[in-house]
Coordinates of C-alpha atoms and ligand atoms in Angstrom, one line a residue:
M101 CA 0.0 0.0 0.0
T102 CA 1.2 3.5 -0.7
I103 CA 0.6 6.2 1.8
A104 CA -2.3 7.5 -0.2
G105 CA -3.7 4.0 -0.4
Q106 CA -3.9 4.1 -4.2
S107 CA -2.3 1.9 -6.8
K108 CA -1.3 2.8 -10.3
D109 CA -4.7 2.0 -11.8
A110 CA -6.3 4.4 -9.3
D111 CA -8.8 5.5 -11.9
H112 CA -10.2 2.1 -12.7
I113 CA -13.3 1.2 -10.7
E114 CA -15.6 -1.8 -11.2
K115 CA -18.1 -1.3 -8.5
C116 CA -18.7 1.6 -6.1
V117 CA -20.8 1.9 -3.0
L118 CA -22.3 5.3 -2.7
L119 CA -23.4 6.7 0.7
Y120 CA -26.7 8.0 -0.6
S121 CA -29.0 10.5 1.2
G122 CA -31.5 10.9 -1.6
G123 CA -30.7 14.7 -1.7
L124 CA -29.6 16.6 -4.8
D125 CA -25.8 16.2 -4.3
T126 CA -25.7 12.5 -3.8
S127 CA -28.3 12.0 -6.5
C128 CA -26.1 13.8 -9.0
M129 CA -23.2 11.8 -7.8
L130 CA -25.1 8.5 -8.4
K131 CA -25.3 9.5 -12.1
W132 CA -21.9 11.2 -12.3
I133 CA -20.0 8.2 -10.9
Q134 CA -21.6 5.9 -13.5
E135 CA -20.7 8.3 -16.3
K136 CA -17.2 9.1 -15.1
Y137 CA -16.0 5.7 -14.1
D138 CA -18.3 3.5 -16.2
C139 CA -18.9 1.4 -13.2
D140 CA -21.8 -0.1 -11.2
V141 CA -23.1 1.9 -8.3
I142 CA -24.6 0.3 -5.2
S143 CA -26.4 2.9 -3.1
L144 CA -26.5 2.7 0.7
T145 CA -28.7 4.7 3.0
L146 CA -28.5 4.5 6.8
N147 CA -31.4 5.2 9.0
V148 CA -29.9 6.9 12.0
G149 CA -33.1 8.6 12.9
Q150 CA -33.5 11.3 10.3
M151 CA -36.9 12.7 10.9
T152 CA -37.5 14.0 7.4
K153 CA -36.6 11.0 5.3
D154 CA -38.8 8.6 3.5
F155 CA -36.5 5.6 3.0
Q156 CA -38.7 3.8 0.5
E157 CA -38.8 6.9 -1.6
I158 CA -35.0 7.1 -1.4
E159 CA -34.7 3.5 -2.6
K160 CA -37.0 4.1 -5.5
K161 CA -35.0 7.2 -6.5
A162 CA -31.8 5.3 -6.3
Y163 CA -33.0 2.6 -8.7
D164 CA -34.5 5.2 -11.0
L165 CA -31.1 6.8 -11.2
G166 CA -29.4 3.5 -12.2
A167 CA -28.3 2.0 -8.9
K168 CA -27.6 -1.7 -9.5
K169 CA -28.7 -2.4 -5.9
H170 CA -29.8 -0.3 -3.0
Y171 CA -29.4 -1.0 0.7
T172 CA -31.4 0.7 3.5
I173 CA -29.9 -0.2 6.9
D174 CA -31.8 0.6 10.1
A175 CA -28.8 1.6 12.3
R176 CA -30.7 3.5 14.9
K177 CA -30.1 1.1 17.8
E178 CA -26.4 0.7 16.9
F179 CA -26.0 4.4 16.5
I180 CA -27.5 5.2 19.9
D181 CA -25.9 2.3 21.9
E182 CA -22.4 2.2 20.3
Y183 CA -21.9 5.9 19.5
A184 CA -24.4 8.3 21.2
M185 CA -24.3 6.5 24.6
R186 CA -20.5 6.6 24.5
A187 CA -20.6 10.3 23.8
L188 CA -23.1 10.7 26.7
K189 CA -20.8 8.8 29.1
A190 CA -18.0 11.2 28.0
N191 CA -20.3 14.2 28.5
A192 CA -19.1 15.1 25.0
L193 CA -19.6 18.8 24.1
Y194 CA -17.0 20.0 21.5
E195 CA -15.8 23.4 22.5
D196 CA -18.2 23.2 25.4
V197 CA -21.2 23.5 23.2
Y198 CA -21.7 20.9 20.4
P199 CA -22.7 17.3 21.4
V200 CA -20.8 15.9 18.4
S201 CA -24.0 14.5 16.9
S202 CA -23.1 14.6 13.3
S203 CA -19.5 13.7 14.1
I204 CA -20.2 10.4 15.7
A205 CA -22.5 9.2 12.9
R206 CA -19.7 9.3 10.3
P207 CA -17.6 6.4 11.5
L208 CA -20.8 4.3 11.7
L209 CA -21.7 5.2 8.1
A210 CA -18.2 4.5 7.0
K211 CA -18.2 1.1 8.7
W212 CA -21.4 0.2 7.0
A213 CA -20.1 1.4 3.7
V214 CA -17.1 -0.9 4.1
K215 CA -19.4 -3.8 5.2
I216 CA -21.5 -3.4 2.1
A217 CA -18.5 -2.9 -0.1
R218 CA -17.0 -6.2 1.1
K219 CA -20.3 -8.0 0.6
E220 CA -20.7 -6.7 -2.9
K221 CA -17.0 -7.0 -3.7
A222 CA -16.9 -3.4 -4.6
D223 CA -13.5 -1.6 -5.0
A224 CA -14.6 1.9 -4.2
I225 CA -16.7 3.9 -1.8
A226 CA -18.1 7.3 -2.6
H227 CA -19.6 10.0 -0.4
G228 CA -20.9 13.5 -0.8
C229 CA -18.6 15.5 1.4
T230 CA -17.1 18.8 0.4
G231 CA -13.4 19.5 0.9
K232 CA -14.0 22.2 3.5
G233 CA -15.7 20.2 6.2
N234 CA -14.9 17.7 8.9
D235 CA -17.1 14.9 7.6
Q236 CA -14.6 14.0 4.8
I237 CA -12.0 13.4 7.4
R238 CA -14.2 11.2 9.5
F239 CA -15.3 9.1 6.5
N240 CA -11.9 8.9 4.9
V241 CA -9.9 8.1 8.0
T242 CA -12.4 5.4 9.0
I243 CA -12.5 3.8 5.5
K244 CA -8.8 3.9 5.2
A245 CA -8.3 2.2 8.5
L246 CA -11.0 -0.5 7.9
A247 CA -10.3 -1.2 4.2
P248 CA -7.0 0.3 3.0
D249 CA -7.5 -1.3 -0.4
I250 CA -10.8 0.4 -1.1
K251 CA -10.6 3.6 -3.2
I252 CA -12.4 6.6 -2.0
I253 CA -14.3 8.8 -4.4
Q254 CA -15.3 12.3 -3.4
P255 CA -17.0 13.8 -6.4
V256 CA -17.2 17.3 -5.0
L257 CA -13.4 17.6 -5.1
E258 CA -13.4 16.6 -8.8
W259 CA -16.5 17.8 -10.5
N260 CA -16.2 21.5 -10.0
L261 CA -19.9 22.3 -10.2
S262 CA -21.5 25.4 -8.9
R263 CA -24.9 25.1 -7.3
D264 CA -26.6 26.3 -10.5
E265 CA -24.5 24.0 -12.7
E266 CA -25.4 21.1 -10.4
I267 CA -29.1 21.9 -10.9
E268 CA -28.5 22.1 -14.6
Y269 CA -26.8 18.7 -14.5
A270 CA -29.7 17.3 -12.5
K271 CA -32.3 18.6 -15.0
K272 CA -30.3 17.2 -17.9
H273 CA -30.0 13.8 -16.3
G274 CA -33.7 13.5 -15.2
I275 CA -32.8 13.8 -11.6
P276 CA -35.8 15.1 -9.7
L277 CA -35.1 18.3 -7.9
P278 CA -36.0 18.0 -4.2
V279 CA -39.0 19.9 -2.9
D280 CA -36.8 22.0 -0.6
I281 CA -34.5 23.0 -3.4
D282 CA -34.9 26.7 -2.4
S283 CA -33.9 26.1 1.2
P284 CA -30.7 27.9 1.9
Y285 CA -29.7 25.5 4.6
S286 CA -27.5 22.4 4.6
I287 CA -29.0 20.0 7.1
D288 CA -27.7 16.8 8.7
E289 CA -29.9 14.9 11.1
N290 CA -29.7 11.9 13.4
L291 CA -31.2 10.9 16.7
W292 CA -28.5 12.8 18.7
G293 CA -29.1 16.1 16.9
R294 CA -29.8 18.2 13.9
S295 CA -27.0 20.4 12.3
I296 CA -27.9 23.4 10.3
E297 CA -25.4 25.3 8.2
C298 CA -25.2 27.8 5.3
G299 CA -27.5 30.5 4.0
P300 CA -28.2 33.4 6.5
L301 CA -26.3 31.5 9.2
E302 CA -23.0 32.3 7.5
D303 CA -23.3 35.8 9.0
P304 CA -22.3 35.1 12.5
F305 CA -24.1 38.3 13.7
C306 CA -27.4 37.3 12.2
E307 CA -29.8 35.5 14.7
P308 CA -30.8 32.1 13.2
P309 CA -34.1 32.7 11.4
E310 CA -37.0 30.6 12.7
D311 CA -37.1 28.5 9.5
A312 CA -33.7 27.1 10.3
F313 CA -35.3 25.0 13.1
A314 CA -37.4 21.9 12.8
W315 CA -37.3 20.1 16.0
T316 CA -37.7 22.8 18.6
C317 CA -40.3 25.4 19.4
P318 CA -39.0 29.0 19.9
P319 CA -38.3 29.2 23.6
E320 CA -40.5 32.3 23.9
K321 CA -43.4 30.4 22.5
A322 CA -42.9 27.3 24.6
P323 CA -45.5 26.4 27.3
D324 CA -45.7 28.8 30.3
R325 CA -45.6 25.9 32.7
P326 CA -42.4 24.0 33.2
E327 CA -42.3 20.3 32.7
Y328 CA -40.4 18.0 35.2
L329 CA -38.8 14.7 34.1
E330 CA -37.2 12.1 36.2
I331 CA -34.5 10.3 34.3
E332 CA -33.0 7.1 35.7
F333 CA -29.5 6.0 34.8
R334 CA -27.8 2.6 35.1
S335 CA -24.1 2.5 34.5
G336 CA -24.2 6.0 33.0
V337 CA -26.9 5.1 30.5
P338 CA -30.6 6.3 30.7
V339 CA -33.0 3.4 31.3
A340 CA -36.3 5.1 32.3
I341 CA -38.2 8.4 32.1
N342 CA -40.7 9.0 35.0
G343 CA -40.4 5.4 36.0
D344 CA -41.2 4.1 32.5
Y345 CA -38.5 1.7 31.4
M346 CA -37.8 1.8 27.7
D347 CA -34.9 1.1 25.4
T348 CA -32.3 3.8 24.7
V349 CA -33.6 4.7 21.2
K350 CA -37.1 5.3 22.7
I351 CA -35.6 7.4 25.5
V352 CA -33.8 9.6 23.1
E353 CA -36.8 9.9 20.8
T354 CA -39.0 10.8 23.7
L355 CA -36.6 13.4 25.0
N356 CA -36.2 15.0 21.6
K357 CA -40.0 15.4 21.5
I358 CA -40.5 16.7 25.0
G359 CA -37.4 18.9 24.8
G360 CA -38.5 20.2 21.5
V361 CA -41.8 21.3 22.8
H362 CA -40.0 23.4 25.5
G363 CA -37.5 24.8 23.1
V364 CA -34.6 23.0 24.7
G365 CA -31.3 22.3 22.9
R366 CA -31.0 25.1 20.4
L367 CA -27.3 25.8 20.1
D368 CA -25.4 28.5 18.2
H369 CA -21.6 28.9 18.3
I370 CA -18.4 29.6 16.4
E371 CA -16.8 26.2 15.8
D372 CA -13.2 25.4 15.0
R373 CA -13.2 22.9 12.2
I374 CA -10.4 20.5 11.8
V375 CA -9.4 21.9 8.5
G376 CA -8.7 25.2 10.2
I377 CA -11.8 27.1 9.3
K378 CA -13.9 28.8 11.9
S379 CA -17.6 28.3 11.1
R380 CA -20.9 29.4 12.5
E381 CA -22.8 26.3 13.5
V382 CA -26.4 26.0 14.6
Y383 CA -27.9 22.8 16.1
E384 CA -31.0 21.4 17.7
C385 CA -30.2 18.7 20.2
P386 CA -32.9 18.4 22.8
A387 CA -32.3 14.8 24.0
A388 CA -28.5 15.2 24.0
M389 CA -28.6 18.4 26.0
I390 CA -31.1 17.0 28.5
L391 CA -29.2 13.8 29.0
I392 CA -25.7 15.3 29.2
T393 CA -26.9 17.8 31.7
A394 CA -28.5 15.1 33.8
H395 CA -25.6 12.6 33.4
K396 CA -23.0 15.1 34.4
D397 CA -24.9 16.1 37.5
L398 CA -25.3 12.5 38.6
E399 CA -21.6 11.8 38.0
K400 CA -20.8 14.7 40.4
M401 CA -22.9 13.1 43.0
V402 CA -21.2 9.6 42.9
C403 CA -17.6 10.4 42.0
T404 CA -14.8 11.9 44.1
R405 CA -13.6 15.3 43.2
H406 CA -10.4 13.7 42.0
E407 CA -12.3 11.5 39.6
I408 CA -14.4 14.4 38.3
L409 CA -11.4 16.6 37.7
F410 CA -9.5 14.0 35.9
K411 CA -12.5 12.8 34.0
S412 CA -13.1 16.2 32.6
I413 CA -9.7 16.0 30.9
V414 CA -10.4 12.5 29.6
D415 CA -13.9 13.6 28.4
K416 CA -12.4 16.5 26.5
E417 CA -9.8 14.3 24.8
W418 CA -12.5 11.7 23.9
T419 CA -14.7 14.5 22.4
Y420 CA -11.8 15.9 20.4
L421 CA -11.0 12.5 18.9
A422 CA -14.7 12.0 18.0
Y423 CA -14.9 15.4 16.5
A424 CA -11.6 15.2 14.7
G425 CA -12.5 12.0 12.8
L426 CA -10.2 9.8 14.8
W427 CA -12.8 7.3 16.0
V428 CA -10.6 4.5 14.9
D429 CA -7.6 5.6 17.0
P430 CA -7.0 3.2 19.9
L431 CA -6.8 6.1 22.3
R432 CA -10.6 6.4 22.1
E433 CA -11.0 2.9 23.4
D434 CA -8.2 3.5 26.0
L435 CA -10.1 6.5 27.3
E436 CA -13.4 4.6 27.2
A437 CA -11.9 2.0 29.6
F438 CA -11.6 4.8 32.1
I439 CA -14.9 6.4 31.2
D440 CA -16.7 3.1 31.5
K441 CA -15.1 2.2 34.8
V442 CA -16.2 5.5 36.3
N443 CA -19.7 5.0 34.9
E444 CA -20.1 1.7 36.6
K445 CA -21.5 3.6 39.6
V446 CA -23.4 6.3 37.7
N447 CA -26.7 4.9 38.9
G448 CA -29.6 6.9 40.1
V449 CA -32.4 9.3 39.2
V450 CA -32.0 12.9 38.1
R451 CA -35.0 15.3 38.1
V452 CA -34.8 18.0 35.4
K453 CA -37.0 21.0 34.8
L454 CA -37.6 22.0 31.2
Y455 CA -38.8 25.6 30.8
K456 CA -38.7 28.0 27.8
G457 CA -35.5 26.7 26.3
S458 CA -33.7 25.8 29.5
V459 CA -32.9 22.5 31.1
Q460 CA -32.1 22.6 34.8
V461 CA -31.3 19.9 37.2
V462 CA -33.5 20.4 40.3
G463 CA -32.9 17.1 42.1
R464 CA -30.9 13.9 42.1
K465 CA -30.6 10.7 44.2
S466 CA -28.4 7.6 44.0
E467 CA -27.5 4.6 46.1
Y468 CA -23.9 5.5 45.2
S469 CA -24.2 9.1 46.4
L470 CA -21.2 10.5 48.2
Y471 CA -23.3 13.3 49.5
D472 CA -23.6 12.8 53.2
Y473 CA -26.3 14.9 54.9
H474 CA -24.7 14.5 58.3
L475 CA -21.4 16.0 57.0
A476 CA -23.1 18.7 54.9
T477 CA -25.8 20.0 57.3
Y478 CA -25.6 23.2 59.2
E479 CA -28.0 21.7 61.7
K480 CA -26.9 20.6 65.2
I481 CA -26.7 16.9 64.3
S482 CA -23.7 17.6 62.0
T483 CA -21.0 15.0 62.4
F484 CA -18.3 17.2 60.8
D485 CA -15.9 18.2 63.5
Q486 CA -15.3 21.9 62.8
K487 CA -12.4 22.1 65.2
L488 CA -10.3 20.1 62.7
A489 CA -10.8 22.9 60.2
R490 CA -8.2 25.2 61.9
G491 CA -5.3 22.8 61.3
F492 CA -6.5 21.8 57.9
V493 CA -6.7 25.4 56.7
E494 CA -3.2 26.1 58.1
L495 CA -1.6 23.3 56.1
W496 CA -3.7 23.7 53.0
G497 CA -2.6 27.3 52.6
L498 CA 1.0 26.8 53.7
P499 CA 2.8 26.9 50.3
S500 CA 0.8 29.8 49.0
V501 CA 1.2 31.9 52.2
L502 CA 4.9 31.1 52.2
A503 CA 5.3 32.1 48.5
H504 CA 3.4 35.4 49.1
R505 CA 5.8 36.2 52.0
V506 CA 8.9 35.7 49.8
L507 CA 7.5 37.6 46.8
K508 CA 6.6 40.5 49.1
A509 CA 10.0 40.5 50.6
Q510 CA 11.6 40.7 47.1
G511 CA 9.4 43.5 46.1
L512 CA 7.4 41.6 43.5
R513 CA 4.1 41.9 45.5
E514 CA 2.7 45.1 46.9
D515 CA 3.0 45.7 50.6
I516 CA -0.5 46.6 51.7
Ligands
LIG175 N1 -20.1 21.1 12.1 C1 -20.6 19.8 12.4 C2 -19.6 18.8 12.5 O1 -18.5 19.0 11.9 C3 -21.8 19.4 11.6 C4 -21.6 19.1 10.1 C5 -22.9 18.6 9.6 N2 -23.0 18.7 8.2 C6 -24.0 19.5 7.5 N3 -24.1 19.3 6.3 N4 -24.8 20.3 8.2 O2 -19.7 17.8 13.1

């Protein structure tokens, strides 16, 4: 293998698996790949909980455009259990804001593309990513790791089509234009969140217009009464809402719905992409934000301060790997060994209050709680021996007090 993973006959392709969304870009690609490479195209669509997709329609469209075979894979459970729940246990918020919802779906999509490519004996995988984003990194690194012999086709890097030329191409090739062709937004959806880019959002000073959102009600129009939810966690994973036990997919779907009603999970930030560009990103992630808020709170109740402090470093590193397309790096699993160990005891119930766009923890309980009422209380029954405080404070501050004295003597600190 060469570093680039390509041999001399790099251009010859027999059969290509295309990650197909049914949208304009990948529909044009379905045709373009057949034309350019004179090869068979197998289309693959993963259901990771996109709300707006009709998977039967996508399949029909793929065949209409000449796909030799089409696969629709329902990967919702796999996505939630193997990707989103790991992100939850790592309290993953990239740059403290973004719950890496699109990021974590990419390695799963790439894995399925490789699986189908192997099954179909395909020699290439194609996807619709541009050269400016993070997604190409996530796809390409994962594919290269799992199947170094498979070629990667990224039509956007080669075909040089403006938006208008692409529409022209579609018309010429009988590719139906999607109903939302006039939408200025680029959307990516899965159960962990909805990403919205482009159009008016490219002006970072412009408030996201209401039509950018689809899952959440504007907070100011949300119900005037707050809604309380009790979320039960076992080993860091949610298992029940208000005492109703359900599987993780159902929990996430339910929280997306209820959170959406209360306008929870709208995010807007300036994000540092891996390719070096700063971009303005808008998201709707009700379930992810509710669960991360609750999970993080419960962790604080059951872990020592040393665990929490160290875990925040580990979590940040995990999040960075997930965002940066390095899901396959062994460091992710190494970090997860620690994250999972800590999460063994993240058991209990967190009560959250949803109100006009906010999610607030208002109660928590756990059989692993390190909160000790008798230590914490200011009532008479306290078991905390306050006399010990004097010696403790003396020793605790010793190095800092000493340093201050020396600096003052040397004139580096003001004598007050
Ligand atoms: N900025 C996000 C990320 O890198 C979302 C990208 C989603 N793509 C889109 N077409 N909206 O993970």
